[in-house]
PDB file of C-alpha atoms in Angstrom:
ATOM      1  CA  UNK A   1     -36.457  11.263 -19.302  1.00 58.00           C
ATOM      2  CA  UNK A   2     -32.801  10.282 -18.507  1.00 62.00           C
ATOM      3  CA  UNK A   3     -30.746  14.103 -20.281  1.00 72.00           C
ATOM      4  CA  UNK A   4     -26.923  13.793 -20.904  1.00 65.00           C
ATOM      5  CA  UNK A   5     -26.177  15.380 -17.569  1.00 72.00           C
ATOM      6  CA  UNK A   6     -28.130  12.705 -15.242  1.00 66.00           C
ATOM      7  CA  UNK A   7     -26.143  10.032 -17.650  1.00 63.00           C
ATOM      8  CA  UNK A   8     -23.237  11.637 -16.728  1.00 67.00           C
ATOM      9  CA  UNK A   9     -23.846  12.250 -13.135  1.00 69.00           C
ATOM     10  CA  UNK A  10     -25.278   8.553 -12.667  1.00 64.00           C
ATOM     11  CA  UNK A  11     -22.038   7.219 -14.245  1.00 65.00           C
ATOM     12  CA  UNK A  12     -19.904   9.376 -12.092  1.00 64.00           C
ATOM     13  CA  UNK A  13     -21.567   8.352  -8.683  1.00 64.00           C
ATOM     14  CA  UNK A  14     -22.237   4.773  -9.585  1.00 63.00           C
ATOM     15  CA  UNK A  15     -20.238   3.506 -12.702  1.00 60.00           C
ATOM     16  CA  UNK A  16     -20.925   2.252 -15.866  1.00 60.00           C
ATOM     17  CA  UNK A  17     -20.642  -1.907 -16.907  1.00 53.00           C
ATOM     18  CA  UNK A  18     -18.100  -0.765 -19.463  1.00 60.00           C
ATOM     19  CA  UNK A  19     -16.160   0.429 -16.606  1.00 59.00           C
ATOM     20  CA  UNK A  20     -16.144  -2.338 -14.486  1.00 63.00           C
ATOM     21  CA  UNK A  21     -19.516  -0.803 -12.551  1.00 67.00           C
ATOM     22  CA  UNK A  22     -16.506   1.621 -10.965  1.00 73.00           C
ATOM     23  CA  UNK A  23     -18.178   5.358 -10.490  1.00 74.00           C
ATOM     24  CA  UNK A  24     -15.482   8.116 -12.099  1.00 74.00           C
ATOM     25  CA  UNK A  25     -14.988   9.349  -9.256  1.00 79.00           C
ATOM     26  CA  UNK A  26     -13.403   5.810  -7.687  1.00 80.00           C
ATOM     27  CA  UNK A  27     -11.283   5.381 -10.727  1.00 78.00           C
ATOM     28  CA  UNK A  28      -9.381   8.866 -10.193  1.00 83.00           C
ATOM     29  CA  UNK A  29      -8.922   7.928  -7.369  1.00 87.00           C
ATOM     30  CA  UNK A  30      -6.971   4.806  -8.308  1.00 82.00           C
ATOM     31  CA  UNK A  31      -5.248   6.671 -10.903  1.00 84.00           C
ATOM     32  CA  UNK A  32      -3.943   9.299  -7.976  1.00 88.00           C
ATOM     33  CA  UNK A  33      -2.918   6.825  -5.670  1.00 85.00           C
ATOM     34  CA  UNK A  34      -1.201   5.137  -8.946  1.00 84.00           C
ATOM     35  CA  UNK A  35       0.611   8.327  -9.813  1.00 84.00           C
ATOM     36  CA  UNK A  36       1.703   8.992  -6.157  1.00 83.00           C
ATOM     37  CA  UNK A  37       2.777   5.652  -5.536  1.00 81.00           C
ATOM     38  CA  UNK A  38       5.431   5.744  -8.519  1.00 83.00           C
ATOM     39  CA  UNK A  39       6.787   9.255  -7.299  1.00 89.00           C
ATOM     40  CA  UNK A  40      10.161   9.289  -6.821  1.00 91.00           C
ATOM     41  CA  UNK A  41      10.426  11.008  -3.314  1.00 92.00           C
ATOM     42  CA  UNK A  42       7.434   8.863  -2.135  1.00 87.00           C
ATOM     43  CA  UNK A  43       9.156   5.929  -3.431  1.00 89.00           C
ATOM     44  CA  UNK A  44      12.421   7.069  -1.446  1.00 93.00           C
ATOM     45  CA  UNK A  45      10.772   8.197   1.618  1.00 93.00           C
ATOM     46  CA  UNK A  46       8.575   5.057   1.951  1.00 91.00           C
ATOM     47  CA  UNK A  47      12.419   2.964   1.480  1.00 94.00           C
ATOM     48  CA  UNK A  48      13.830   4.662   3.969  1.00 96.00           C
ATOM     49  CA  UNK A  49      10.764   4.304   7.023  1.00 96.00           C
ATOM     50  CA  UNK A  50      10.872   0.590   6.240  1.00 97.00           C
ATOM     51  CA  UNK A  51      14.808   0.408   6.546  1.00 97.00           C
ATOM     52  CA  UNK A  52      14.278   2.343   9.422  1.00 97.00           C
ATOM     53  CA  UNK A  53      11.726   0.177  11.264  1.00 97.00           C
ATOM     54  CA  UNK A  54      13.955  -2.485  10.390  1.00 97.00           C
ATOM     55  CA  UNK A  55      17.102  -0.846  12.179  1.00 97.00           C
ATOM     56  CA  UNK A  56      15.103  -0.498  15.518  1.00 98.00           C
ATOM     57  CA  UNK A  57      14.048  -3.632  15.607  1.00 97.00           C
ATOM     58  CA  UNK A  58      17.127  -5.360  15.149  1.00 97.00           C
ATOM     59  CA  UNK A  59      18.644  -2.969  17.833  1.00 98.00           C
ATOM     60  CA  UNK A  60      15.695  -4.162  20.097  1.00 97.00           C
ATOM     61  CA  UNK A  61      16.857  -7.611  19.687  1.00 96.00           C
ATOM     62  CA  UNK A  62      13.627  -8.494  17.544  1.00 96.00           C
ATOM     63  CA  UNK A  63      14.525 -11.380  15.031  1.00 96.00           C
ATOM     64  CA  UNK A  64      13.520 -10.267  11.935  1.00 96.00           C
ATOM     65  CA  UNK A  65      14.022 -11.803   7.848  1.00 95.00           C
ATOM     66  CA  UNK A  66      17.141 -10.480   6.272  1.00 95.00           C
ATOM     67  CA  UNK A  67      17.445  -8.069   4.500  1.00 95.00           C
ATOM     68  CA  UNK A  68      14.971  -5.521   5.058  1.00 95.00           C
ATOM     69  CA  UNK A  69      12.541  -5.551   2.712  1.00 88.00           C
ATOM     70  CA  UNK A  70      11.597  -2.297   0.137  1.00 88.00           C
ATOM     71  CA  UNK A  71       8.338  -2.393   1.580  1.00 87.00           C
ATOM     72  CA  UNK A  72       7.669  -4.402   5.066  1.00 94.00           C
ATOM     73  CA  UNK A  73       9.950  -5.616   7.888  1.00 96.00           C
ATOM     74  CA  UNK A  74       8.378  -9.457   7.913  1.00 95.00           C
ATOM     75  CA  UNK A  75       9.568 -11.233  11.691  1.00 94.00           C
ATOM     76  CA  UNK A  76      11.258 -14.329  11.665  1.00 94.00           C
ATOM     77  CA  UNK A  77       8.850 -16.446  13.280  1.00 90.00           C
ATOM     78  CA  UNK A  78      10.829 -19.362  14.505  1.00 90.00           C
ATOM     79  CA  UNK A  79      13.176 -17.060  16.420  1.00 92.00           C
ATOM     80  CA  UNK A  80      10.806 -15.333  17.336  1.00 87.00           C
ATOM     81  CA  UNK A  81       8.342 -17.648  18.551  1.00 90.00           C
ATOM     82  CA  UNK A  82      10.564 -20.615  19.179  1.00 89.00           C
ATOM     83  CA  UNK A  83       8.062 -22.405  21.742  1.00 92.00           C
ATOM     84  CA  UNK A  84       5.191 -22.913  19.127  1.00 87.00           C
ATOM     85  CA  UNK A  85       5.524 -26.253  17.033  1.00 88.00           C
ATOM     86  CA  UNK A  86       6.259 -25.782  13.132  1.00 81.00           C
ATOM     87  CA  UNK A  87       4.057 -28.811  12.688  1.00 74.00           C
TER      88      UNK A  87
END
């Protein structure tokens, strides 16, 4: 016989279909990474190592896309690779 705490433990390991079969566990986990993503000094710290990565690389002579993106450093491909057909 299935007792309110093996319910709740089942639905904490596994998930329930109401919750998109995602155990409890897995969704607090999305709502952490939620809440730390929108920090403010995350959010600021995370600006400045991709401004940063994109400051080396242009000092290394590495063709990159302009300007540095908040959150990746993409490479400019055809000056990059300028050998490789486009076609």
């Amino acid at each position: 016989m299935l007792t309110f705490a093996s319910i709740r433990e089942i639905m904490h390991r596994i998930g329930s279909l109401t919750g998109g079969c995602m155990a409890g566990r897995d969704m607090g986990a999305v709502a952490r990474g939620i809440y730390e993503a929108i920090e403010e000094d995350h959010l600021r710290h995370r600006l400045d190592q991709t401004r940063y990565l994109g400051e080396r690389l242009i000092a290394a002579g590495v063709p990159i896309v302009e300007p540095i993106g908040s959150h990746a450093v993409f490479l400019d491909a055809r000056r990059f690779l300028p050998h490789l057909d486009q076609g």
